[in-house]
Coordinates of C-alpha atoms (C1' of nucleotides) in Angstrom, one line a residue:
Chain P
X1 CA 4.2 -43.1 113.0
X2 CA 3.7 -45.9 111.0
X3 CA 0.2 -46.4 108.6
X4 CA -1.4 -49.6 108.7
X5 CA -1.9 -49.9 104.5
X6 CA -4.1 -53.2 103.3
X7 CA -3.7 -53.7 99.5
X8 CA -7.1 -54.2 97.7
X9 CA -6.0 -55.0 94.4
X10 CA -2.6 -54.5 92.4
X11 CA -3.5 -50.6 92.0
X12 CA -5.2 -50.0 95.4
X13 CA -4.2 -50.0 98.5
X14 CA -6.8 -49.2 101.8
X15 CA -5.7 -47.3 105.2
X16 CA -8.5 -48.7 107.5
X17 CA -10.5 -46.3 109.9
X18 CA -8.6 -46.5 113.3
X19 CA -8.4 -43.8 115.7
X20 CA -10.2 -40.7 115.0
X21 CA -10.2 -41.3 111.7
X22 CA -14.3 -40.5 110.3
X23 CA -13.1 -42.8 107.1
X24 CA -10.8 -44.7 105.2
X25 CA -7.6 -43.8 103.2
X26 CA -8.0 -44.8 99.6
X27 CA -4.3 -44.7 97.7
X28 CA -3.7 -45.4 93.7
X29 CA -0.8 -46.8 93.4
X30 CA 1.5 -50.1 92.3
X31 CA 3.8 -51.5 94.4
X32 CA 6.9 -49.8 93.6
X33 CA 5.3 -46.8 94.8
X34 CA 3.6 -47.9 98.1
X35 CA 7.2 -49.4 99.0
X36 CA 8.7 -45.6 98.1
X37 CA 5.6 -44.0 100.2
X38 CA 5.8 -45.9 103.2
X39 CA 9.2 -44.4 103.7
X40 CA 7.9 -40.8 103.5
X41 CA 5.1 -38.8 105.5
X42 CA 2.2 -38.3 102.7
X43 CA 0.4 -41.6 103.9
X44 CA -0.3 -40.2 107.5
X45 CA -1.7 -37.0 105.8
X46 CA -4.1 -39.3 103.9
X47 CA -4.7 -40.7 107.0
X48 CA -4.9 -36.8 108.8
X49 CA -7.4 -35.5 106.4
X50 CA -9.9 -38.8 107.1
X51 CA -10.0 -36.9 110.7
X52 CA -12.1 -34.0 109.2
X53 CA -15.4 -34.0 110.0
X54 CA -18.2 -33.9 107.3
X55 CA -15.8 -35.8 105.1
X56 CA -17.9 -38.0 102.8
X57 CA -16.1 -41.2 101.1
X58 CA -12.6 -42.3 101.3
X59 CA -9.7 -39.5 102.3
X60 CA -8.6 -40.6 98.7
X61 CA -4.7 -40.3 97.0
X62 CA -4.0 -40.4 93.3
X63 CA -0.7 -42.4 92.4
X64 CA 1.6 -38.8 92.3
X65 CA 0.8 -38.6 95.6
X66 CA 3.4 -36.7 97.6
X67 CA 4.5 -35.1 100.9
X68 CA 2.4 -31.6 100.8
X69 CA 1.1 -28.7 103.6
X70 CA -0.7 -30.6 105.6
X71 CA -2.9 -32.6 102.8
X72 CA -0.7 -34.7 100.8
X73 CA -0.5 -33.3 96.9
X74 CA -1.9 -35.8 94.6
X75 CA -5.0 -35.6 97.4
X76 CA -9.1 -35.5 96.9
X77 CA -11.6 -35.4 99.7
X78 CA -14.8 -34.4 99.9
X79 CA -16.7 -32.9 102.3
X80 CA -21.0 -32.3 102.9
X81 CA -22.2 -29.2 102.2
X82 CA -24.0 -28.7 105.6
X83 CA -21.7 -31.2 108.0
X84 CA -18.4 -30.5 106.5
X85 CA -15.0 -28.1 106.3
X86 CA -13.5 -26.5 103.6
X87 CA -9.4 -25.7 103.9
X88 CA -6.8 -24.2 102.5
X89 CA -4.3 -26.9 102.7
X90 CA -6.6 -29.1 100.7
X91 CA -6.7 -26.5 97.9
X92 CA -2.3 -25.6 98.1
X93 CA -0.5 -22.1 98.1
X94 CA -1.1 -22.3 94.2
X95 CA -4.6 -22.0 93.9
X96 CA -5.8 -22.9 90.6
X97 CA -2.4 -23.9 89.8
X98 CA -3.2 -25.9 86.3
X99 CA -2.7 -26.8 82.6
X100 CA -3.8 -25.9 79.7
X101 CA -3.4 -27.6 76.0
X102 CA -3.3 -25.6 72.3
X103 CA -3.3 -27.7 69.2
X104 CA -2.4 -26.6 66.2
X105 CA -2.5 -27.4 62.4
X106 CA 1.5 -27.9 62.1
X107 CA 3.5 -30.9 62.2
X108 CA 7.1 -31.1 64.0
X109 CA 9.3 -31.2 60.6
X110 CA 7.6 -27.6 59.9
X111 CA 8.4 -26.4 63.4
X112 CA 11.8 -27.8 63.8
X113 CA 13.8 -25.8 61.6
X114 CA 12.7 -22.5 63.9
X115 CA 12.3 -23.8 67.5
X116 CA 15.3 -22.0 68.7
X117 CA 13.4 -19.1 67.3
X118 CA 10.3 -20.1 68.6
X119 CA 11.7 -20.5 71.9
X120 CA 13.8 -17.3 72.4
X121 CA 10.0 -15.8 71.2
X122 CA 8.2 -17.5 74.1
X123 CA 11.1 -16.8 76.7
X124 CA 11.1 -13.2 75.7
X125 CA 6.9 -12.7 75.3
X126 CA 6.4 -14.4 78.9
X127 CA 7.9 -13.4 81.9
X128 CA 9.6 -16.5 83.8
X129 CA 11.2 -16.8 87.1
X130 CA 10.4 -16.3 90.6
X131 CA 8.8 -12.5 90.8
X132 CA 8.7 -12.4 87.4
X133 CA 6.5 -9.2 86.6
X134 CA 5.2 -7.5 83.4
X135 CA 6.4 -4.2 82.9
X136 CA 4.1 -3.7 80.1
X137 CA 1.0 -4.5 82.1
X138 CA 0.6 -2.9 85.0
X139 CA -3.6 -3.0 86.3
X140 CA -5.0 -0.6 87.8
X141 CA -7.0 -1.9 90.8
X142 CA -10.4 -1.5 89.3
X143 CA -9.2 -3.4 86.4
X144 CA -7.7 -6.2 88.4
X145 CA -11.3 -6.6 90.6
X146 CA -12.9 -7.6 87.2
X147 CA -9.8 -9.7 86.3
X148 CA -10.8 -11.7 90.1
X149 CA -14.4 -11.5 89.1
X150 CA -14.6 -12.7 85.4
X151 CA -11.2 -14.9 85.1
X152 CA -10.2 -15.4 81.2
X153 CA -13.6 -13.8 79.7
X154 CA -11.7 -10.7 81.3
X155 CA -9.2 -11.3 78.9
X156 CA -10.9 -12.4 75.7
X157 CA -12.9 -8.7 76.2
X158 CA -9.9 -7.0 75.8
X159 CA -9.1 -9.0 72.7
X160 CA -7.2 -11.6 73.5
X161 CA -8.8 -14.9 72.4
X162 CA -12.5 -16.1 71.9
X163 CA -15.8 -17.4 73.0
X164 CA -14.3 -20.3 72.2
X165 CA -11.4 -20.5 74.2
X166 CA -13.7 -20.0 77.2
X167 CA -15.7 -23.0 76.4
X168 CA -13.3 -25.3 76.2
X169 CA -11.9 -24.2 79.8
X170 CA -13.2 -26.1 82.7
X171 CA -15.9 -24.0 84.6
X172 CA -16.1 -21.8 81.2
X173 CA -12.3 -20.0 83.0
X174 CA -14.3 -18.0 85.7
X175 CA -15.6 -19.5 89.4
X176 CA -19.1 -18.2 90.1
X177 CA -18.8 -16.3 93.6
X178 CA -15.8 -14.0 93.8
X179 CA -15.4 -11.3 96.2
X180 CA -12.2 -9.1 95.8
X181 CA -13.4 -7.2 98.6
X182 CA -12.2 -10.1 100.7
X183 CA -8.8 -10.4 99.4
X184 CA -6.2 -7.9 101.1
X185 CA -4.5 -5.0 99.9
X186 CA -1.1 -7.1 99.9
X187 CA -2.4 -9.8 97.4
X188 CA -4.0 -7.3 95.5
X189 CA -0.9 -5.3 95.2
X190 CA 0.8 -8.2 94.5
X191 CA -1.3 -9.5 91.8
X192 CA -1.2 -5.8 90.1
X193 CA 1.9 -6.7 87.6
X194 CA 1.7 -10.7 87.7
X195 CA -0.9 -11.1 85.0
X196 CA 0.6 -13.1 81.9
X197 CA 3.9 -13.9 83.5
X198 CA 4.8 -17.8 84.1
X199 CA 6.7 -18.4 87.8
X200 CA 8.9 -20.8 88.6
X201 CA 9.0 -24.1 90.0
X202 CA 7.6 -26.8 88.1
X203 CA 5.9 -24.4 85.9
X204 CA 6.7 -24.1 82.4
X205 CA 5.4 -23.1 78.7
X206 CA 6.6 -25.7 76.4
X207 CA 5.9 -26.4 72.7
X208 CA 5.7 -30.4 72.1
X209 CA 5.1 -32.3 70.0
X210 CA 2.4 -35.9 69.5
X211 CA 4.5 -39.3 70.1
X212 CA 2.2 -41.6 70.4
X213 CA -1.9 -41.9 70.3
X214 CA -3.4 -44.6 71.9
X215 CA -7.5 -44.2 71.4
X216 CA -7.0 -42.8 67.2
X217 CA -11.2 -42.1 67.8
X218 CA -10.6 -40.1 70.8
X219 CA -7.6 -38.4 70.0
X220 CA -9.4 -37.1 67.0
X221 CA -12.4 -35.2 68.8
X222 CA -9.9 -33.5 70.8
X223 CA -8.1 -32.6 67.5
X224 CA -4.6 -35.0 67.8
X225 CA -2.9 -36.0 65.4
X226 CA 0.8 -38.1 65.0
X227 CA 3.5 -35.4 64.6
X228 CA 1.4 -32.5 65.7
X229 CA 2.9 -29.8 67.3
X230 CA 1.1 -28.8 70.9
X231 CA 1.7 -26.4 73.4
X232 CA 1.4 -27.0 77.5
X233 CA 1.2 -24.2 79.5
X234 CA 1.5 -24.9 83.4
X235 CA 1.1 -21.9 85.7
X236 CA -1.1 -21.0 88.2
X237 CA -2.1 -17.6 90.5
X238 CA 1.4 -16.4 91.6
X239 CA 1.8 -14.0 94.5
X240 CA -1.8 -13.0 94.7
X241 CA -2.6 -16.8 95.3
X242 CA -0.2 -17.8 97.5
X243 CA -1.1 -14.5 99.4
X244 CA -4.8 -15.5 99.4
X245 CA -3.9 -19.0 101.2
X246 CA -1.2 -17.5 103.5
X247 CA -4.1 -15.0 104.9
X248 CA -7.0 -17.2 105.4
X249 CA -4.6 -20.1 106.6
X250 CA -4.4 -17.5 109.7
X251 CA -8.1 -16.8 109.6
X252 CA -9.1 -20.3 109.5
X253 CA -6.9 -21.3 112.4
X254 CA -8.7 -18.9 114.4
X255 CA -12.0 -20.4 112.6
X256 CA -11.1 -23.8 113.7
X257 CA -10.6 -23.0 117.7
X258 CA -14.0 -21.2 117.3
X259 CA -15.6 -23.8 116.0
X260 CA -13.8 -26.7 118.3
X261 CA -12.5 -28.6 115.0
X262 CA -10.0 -30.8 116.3
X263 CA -6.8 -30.8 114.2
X264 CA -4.5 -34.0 113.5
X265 CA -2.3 -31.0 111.8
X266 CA -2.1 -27.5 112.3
X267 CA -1.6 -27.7 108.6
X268 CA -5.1 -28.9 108.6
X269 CA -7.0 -26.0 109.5
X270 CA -10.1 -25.0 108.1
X271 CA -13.8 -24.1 109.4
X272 CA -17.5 -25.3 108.4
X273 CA -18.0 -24.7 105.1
X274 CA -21.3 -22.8 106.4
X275 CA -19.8 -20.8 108.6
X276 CA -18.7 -17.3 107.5
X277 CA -14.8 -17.7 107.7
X278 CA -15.8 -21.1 105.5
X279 CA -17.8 -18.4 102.8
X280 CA -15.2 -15.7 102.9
X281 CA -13.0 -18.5 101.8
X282 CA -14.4 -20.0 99.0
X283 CA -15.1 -16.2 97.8
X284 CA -11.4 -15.4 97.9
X285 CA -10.2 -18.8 96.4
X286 CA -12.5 -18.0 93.3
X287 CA -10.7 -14.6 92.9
X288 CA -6.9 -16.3 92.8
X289 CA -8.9 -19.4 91.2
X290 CA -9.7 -16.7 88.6
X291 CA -6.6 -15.0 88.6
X292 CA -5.0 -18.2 87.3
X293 CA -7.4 -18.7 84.6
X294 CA -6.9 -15.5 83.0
X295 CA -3.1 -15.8 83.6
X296 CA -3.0 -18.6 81.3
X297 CA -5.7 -16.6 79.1
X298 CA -3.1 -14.0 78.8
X299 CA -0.1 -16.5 78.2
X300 CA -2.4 -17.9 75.2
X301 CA -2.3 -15.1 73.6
X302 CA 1.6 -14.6 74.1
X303 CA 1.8 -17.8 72.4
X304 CA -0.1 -17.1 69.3
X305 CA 2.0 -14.2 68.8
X306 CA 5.3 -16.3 69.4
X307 CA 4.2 -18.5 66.5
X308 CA 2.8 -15.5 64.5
X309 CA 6.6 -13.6 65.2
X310 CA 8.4 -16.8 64.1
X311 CA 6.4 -19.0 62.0
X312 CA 4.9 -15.9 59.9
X313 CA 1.1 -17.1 60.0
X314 CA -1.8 -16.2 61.7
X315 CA -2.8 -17.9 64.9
X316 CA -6.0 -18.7 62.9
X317 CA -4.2 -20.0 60.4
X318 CA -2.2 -22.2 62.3
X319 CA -5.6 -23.0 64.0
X320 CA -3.7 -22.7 67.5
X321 CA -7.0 -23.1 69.5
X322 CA -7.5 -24.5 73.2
X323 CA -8.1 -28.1 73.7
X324 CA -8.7 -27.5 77.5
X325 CA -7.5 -26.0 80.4
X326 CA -7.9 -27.8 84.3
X327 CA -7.2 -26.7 87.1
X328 CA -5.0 -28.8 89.8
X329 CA -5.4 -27.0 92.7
X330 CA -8.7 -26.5 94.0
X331 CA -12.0 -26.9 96.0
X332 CA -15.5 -26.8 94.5
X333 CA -19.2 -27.8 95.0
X334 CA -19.8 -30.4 92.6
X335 CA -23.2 -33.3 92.9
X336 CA -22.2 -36.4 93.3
X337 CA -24.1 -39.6 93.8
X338 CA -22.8 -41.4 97.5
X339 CA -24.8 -44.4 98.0
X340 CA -27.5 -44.1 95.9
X341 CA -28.2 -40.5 97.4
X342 CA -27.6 -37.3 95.7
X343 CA -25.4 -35.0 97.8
X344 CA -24.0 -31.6 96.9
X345 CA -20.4 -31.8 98.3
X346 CA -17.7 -29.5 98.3
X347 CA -14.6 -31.5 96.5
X348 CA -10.9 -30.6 97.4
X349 CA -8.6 -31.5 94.6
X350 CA -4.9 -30.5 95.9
X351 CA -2.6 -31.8 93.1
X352 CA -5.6 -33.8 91.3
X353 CA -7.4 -33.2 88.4
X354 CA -10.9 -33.3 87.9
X355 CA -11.8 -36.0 85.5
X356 CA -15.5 -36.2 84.2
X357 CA -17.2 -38.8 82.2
X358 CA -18.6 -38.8 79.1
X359 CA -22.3 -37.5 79.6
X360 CA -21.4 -35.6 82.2
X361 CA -23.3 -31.7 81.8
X362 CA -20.1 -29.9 82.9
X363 CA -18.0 -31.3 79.7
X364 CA -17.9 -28.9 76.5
X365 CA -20.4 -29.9 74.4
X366 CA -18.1 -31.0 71.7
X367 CA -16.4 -33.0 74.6
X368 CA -19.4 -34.8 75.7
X369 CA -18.7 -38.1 74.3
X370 CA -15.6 -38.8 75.4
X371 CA -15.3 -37.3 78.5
X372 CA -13.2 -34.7 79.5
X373 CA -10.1 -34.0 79.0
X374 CA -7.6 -34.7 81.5
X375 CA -3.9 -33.2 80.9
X376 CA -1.3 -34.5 82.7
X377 CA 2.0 -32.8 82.7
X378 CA 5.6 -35.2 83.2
X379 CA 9.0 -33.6 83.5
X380 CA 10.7 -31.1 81.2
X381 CA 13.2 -34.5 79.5
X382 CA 10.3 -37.0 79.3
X383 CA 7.1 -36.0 78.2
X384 CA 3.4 -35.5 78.9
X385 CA -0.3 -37.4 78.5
X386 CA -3.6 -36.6 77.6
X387 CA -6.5 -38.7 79.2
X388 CA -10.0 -38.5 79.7
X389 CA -12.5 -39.1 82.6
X390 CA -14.2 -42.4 83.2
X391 CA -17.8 -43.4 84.6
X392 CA -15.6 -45.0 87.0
X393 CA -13.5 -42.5 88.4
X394 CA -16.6 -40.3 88.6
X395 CA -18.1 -42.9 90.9
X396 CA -15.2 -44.0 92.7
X397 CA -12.6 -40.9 93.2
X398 CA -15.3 -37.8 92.8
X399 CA -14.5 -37.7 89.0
X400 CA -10.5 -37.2 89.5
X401 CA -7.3 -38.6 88.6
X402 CA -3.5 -37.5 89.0
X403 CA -2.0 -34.3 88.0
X404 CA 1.5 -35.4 87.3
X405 CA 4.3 -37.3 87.8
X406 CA 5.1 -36.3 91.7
X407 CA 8.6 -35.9 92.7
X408 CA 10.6 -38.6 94.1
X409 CA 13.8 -36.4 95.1
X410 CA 13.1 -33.2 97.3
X411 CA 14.0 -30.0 95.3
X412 CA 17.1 -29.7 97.9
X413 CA 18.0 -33.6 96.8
X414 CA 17.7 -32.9 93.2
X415 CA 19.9 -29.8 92.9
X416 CA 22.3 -31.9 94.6
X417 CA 22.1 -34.9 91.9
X418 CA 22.5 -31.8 89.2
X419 CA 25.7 -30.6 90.6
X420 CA 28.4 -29.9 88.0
X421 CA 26.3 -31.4 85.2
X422 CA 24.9 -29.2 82.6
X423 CA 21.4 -30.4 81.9
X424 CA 21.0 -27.6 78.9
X425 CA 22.9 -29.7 77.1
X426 CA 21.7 -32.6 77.9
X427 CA 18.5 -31.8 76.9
X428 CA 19.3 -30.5 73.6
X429 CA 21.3 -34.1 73.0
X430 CA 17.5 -35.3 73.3
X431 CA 16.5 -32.6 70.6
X432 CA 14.9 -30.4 73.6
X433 CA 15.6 -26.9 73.8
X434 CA 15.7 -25.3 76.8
X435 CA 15.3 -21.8 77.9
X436 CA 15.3 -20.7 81.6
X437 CA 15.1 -17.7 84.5
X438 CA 17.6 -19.6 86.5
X439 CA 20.2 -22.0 86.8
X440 CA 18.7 -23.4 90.1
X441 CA 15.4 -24.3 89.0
X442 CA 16.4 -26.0 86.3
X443 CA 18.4 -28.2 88.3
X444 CA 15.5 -28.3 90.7
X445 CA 13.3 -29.7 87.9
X446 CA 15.5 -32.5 86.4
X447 CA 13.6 -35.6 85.1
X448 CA 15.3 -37.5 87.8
X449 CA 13.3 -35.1 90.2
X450 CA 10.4 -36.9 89.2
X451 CA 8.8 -40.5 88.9
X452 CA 7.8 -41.7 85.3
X453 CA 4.5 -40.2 84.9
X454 CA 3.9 -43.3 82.6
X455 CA 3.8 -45.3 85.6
X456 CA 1.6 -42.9 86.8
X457 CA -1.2 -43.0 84.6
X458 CA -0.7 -46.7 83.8
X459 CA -2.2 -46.5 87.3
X460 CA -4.8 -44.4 86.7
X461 CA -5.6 -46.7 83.5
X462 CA -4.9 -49.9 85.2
X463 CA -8.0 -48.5 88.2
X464 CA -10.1 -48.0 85.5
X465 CA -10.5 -43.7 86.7
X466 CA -8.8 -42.2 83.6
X467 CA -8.3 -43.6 80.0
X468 CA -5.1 -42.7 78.0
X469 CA -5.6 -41.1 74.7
X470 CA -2.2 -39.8 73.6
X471 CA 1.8 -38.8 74.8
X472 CA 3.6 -35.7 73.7
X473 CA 7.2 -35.3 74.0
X474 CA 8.5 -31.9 74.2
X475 CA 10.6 -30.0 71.8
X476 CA 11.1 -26.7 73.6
X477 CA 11.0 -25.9 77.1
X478 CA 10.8 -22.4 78.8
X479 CA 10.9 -22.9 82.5
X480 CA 11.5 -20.4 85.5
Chain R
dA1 C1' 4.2 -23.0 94.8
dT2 C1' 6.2 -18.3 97.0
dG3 C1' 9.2 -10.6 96.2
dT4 C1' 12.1 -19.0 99.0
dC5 C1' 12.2 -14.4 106.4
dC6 C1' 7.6 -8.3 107.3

DNA sequence: ATGTCC
């Protein structure tokens, strides 16, 4: 079926309410891409998710937007706390799926000399790959209930990072409201060894270094600097996540009859957010949301001892500290002014990334004039941004912007275009070095895969919701 | 994204 699209302005384009659509469709996006989308599917999920009811604002798309289960990836909506739905294809199968940023004191001509060092360290501290596991890990159930309940604090209280690590995390690394007694015994079992292991996918750890900065005042309250070395780390809740949205996507089918929610999607199911089934949700997407954060808590830590192994300093003494972590994947209760009236909303960010202003209470303190930190991943070849939210974007998307570069060829399409090439090497002719789980990931995860994620914020820049503070290029990858 | 089909 074809989406009636109306451009606004050369970064916005409007699907008008038609059919049993609530609201419009709100895309971010330049003309190259709106051509490329209106060849694909994503735009009628736009249009699918404007069908939900208590949805508040535009069904809104950030410029990665892309084909996903049932709400497109790169997707925001938000819904009324009393009249609206919560689902779990507006959160993903990776819940809390995110990023998270460590400076450090050293600059690139330090590191270089020891990055294959450096990355055999990271490859070998941090489990990679699809089921990758930690043998040296293993929670007990009790332990793994507190993990659910207090996300990365649970780490730093068994020594492994600080007080302030946690405050530079958004939500301080733990969702309020988490009820393991509501996950089931095949998530929990299957988070038991996943704790501090990476995945596969578009997930990687990768040590980078600072190309270009574009705001020298901004980029120094976060701590940037030209030729510093920084380290991404992109995972999310493994199994016990995906488990979590695989078991309520059947409970909230059910939940969606009950209540007579009519469905443009299957994919779109979900129930009133006050309903029960609605609770029980948001109770178990805290636990995997917390899962995740102390996953890349644990990671951290794995990290500073990489550096420590190889570099022979101290984390402290590298000052490897966390900028910020986000999360991509998710759905919270957030105030947001609509029309001049405050309303308590429940905001789904699938593939999105929250994006606060300056001022804004639920920055870090040290943050607070700039706004908050928004990191935005590219592909393994190209390289990576750092923004921050806008007054703007908190007005006009929610307070959210992008969350990467969004793939243009399918993972099927891309291991195709990687056939007999060897992309190791073609890395390291770009002074990347790459370590990997398997051959068919990284062949998955080529930078053709994926659009330009310049492009990608340019539009998020160009719309005025994000501002662009600085670019880092990696230097070594470790990747599934 | 995912012990890529309990």
């Amino acid at each position: 079926m074809v989406v009636k699209v109306q451009q606004i302005d050369a970064c916005r384009w409007r699907i008008p309410r038609e059919g049993d659509m609530r609201t419009d469709g709100l895309v971010f996006a330049n003309r190259a891409m709106m051509d490329a989308l209106k060849k694909e599917h994503a735009l009628e999920q736009v249009r699918n998710v404007a069908t939900l009811p208590g949805i508040v604002g535009p069904s809104l798309a950030m410029p990665d937007i892309h084909w996903g289960y049932g709400f497109p990836i790169g997707g925001v909506a938000a819904f009324d706390d009393q009249q609206g739905v919560v689902s779990p294809g507006g959160v993903g199968y990776d819940i809390n799926c995110g990023v998270r940023l460590l400076r450090s004191d050293l600059e690139v001509q330090q590191v270089r000399p020891h990055l294959q060092k450096l990355a055999d360290a990271l490859f070998r501290n941090v489990p990679s790959g699809i089921g990758s596991h930690r043998r040296d890990l293993k929670l007990t159930v009790a332990q793994e209930r507190k993990v659910l309940q207090q996300g990365a604090r649970w780490v730093v209280k068994q020594g492994m990072g600080s007080e302030r690590d946690l405050r530079h995390i958004e939500e301080g690394g733990c969702i309020e409201g988490a009820d393991p007694d509501l996950l089931s015994d095949r998530a929990l079992e299957r988070g038991l060894d996943q704790l501090g292991t990476l995945g596969s996918g578009n997930h990687f750890l990768e040590v980078q270094m600072v190309e270009e900065i574009r705001e020298p005042q901004l980029a120094q309250v976060l701590g940037l600097f030209p030729g510093q070395v920084t380290v991404t780390i992109h995972t999310g809740s493994r199994g016990l996540g995906y488990q979590v949205c695989d078991d309520y996507l059947r409970i909230m089918l059910r939940a969606a009859a009950k209540y007579g929610i009519k469905l443009a999607d299957r994919q779109l199911c979900c129930a009133p957010l006050n309903s029960p089934a609605g609770r029980q949700y948001l109770a178990a997407m805290a636990c995997a949301a917390n899962f995740a954060f102390a996953n890349r808590q644990l990671i951290t830590a794995w990290v500073r001892e990489s550096f420590e192994q190889v570099l022979g300093q101290s984390a402290e003494a590298l000052r490897l500290s966390v900028i910020y972590d986000v999360c991509h994947n998710i759905a919270k209760y957030e105030q947001h002014v609509v029309d001049g009236v405050r309303r308590r909303l429940c905001v789904h960010r699938k593939g999105a990334t929250r994006a606060f202003p300056p001022g804004h209470p639920d920055v870090p303190e040290c943050y607070r004039g700039i706004g908050q930190p928004v990191l935005i991943p590219g592909d393994m070849g190209r390289y990576s941004y750092v923004l921050v939210g806008t007054e703007a974007g908190f007005g006009e998307t929610f307070g959210s912007t992008c969350h990467g570069a969004g793939r243009v060829l399918s993972r099927h399409a891309a291991k195709k275009v990687a056939r007999g090439r060897r992309i190791e090497e073609e890395l390291a002719a770009r002074g990347i070095v790459l370590r990997a789980a398997g051959r068919g990931t990284v062949a998955e995860e080529i930078s053709e895969a994926y659009k330009d994620v310049m492009e990608v914020v340019e539009v998020v820049q160009k719309a005025g919701i994000g501002r662009i503070v600085a670019r880092l290029r990696p230097l070594a990858v470790v990747k599934g």
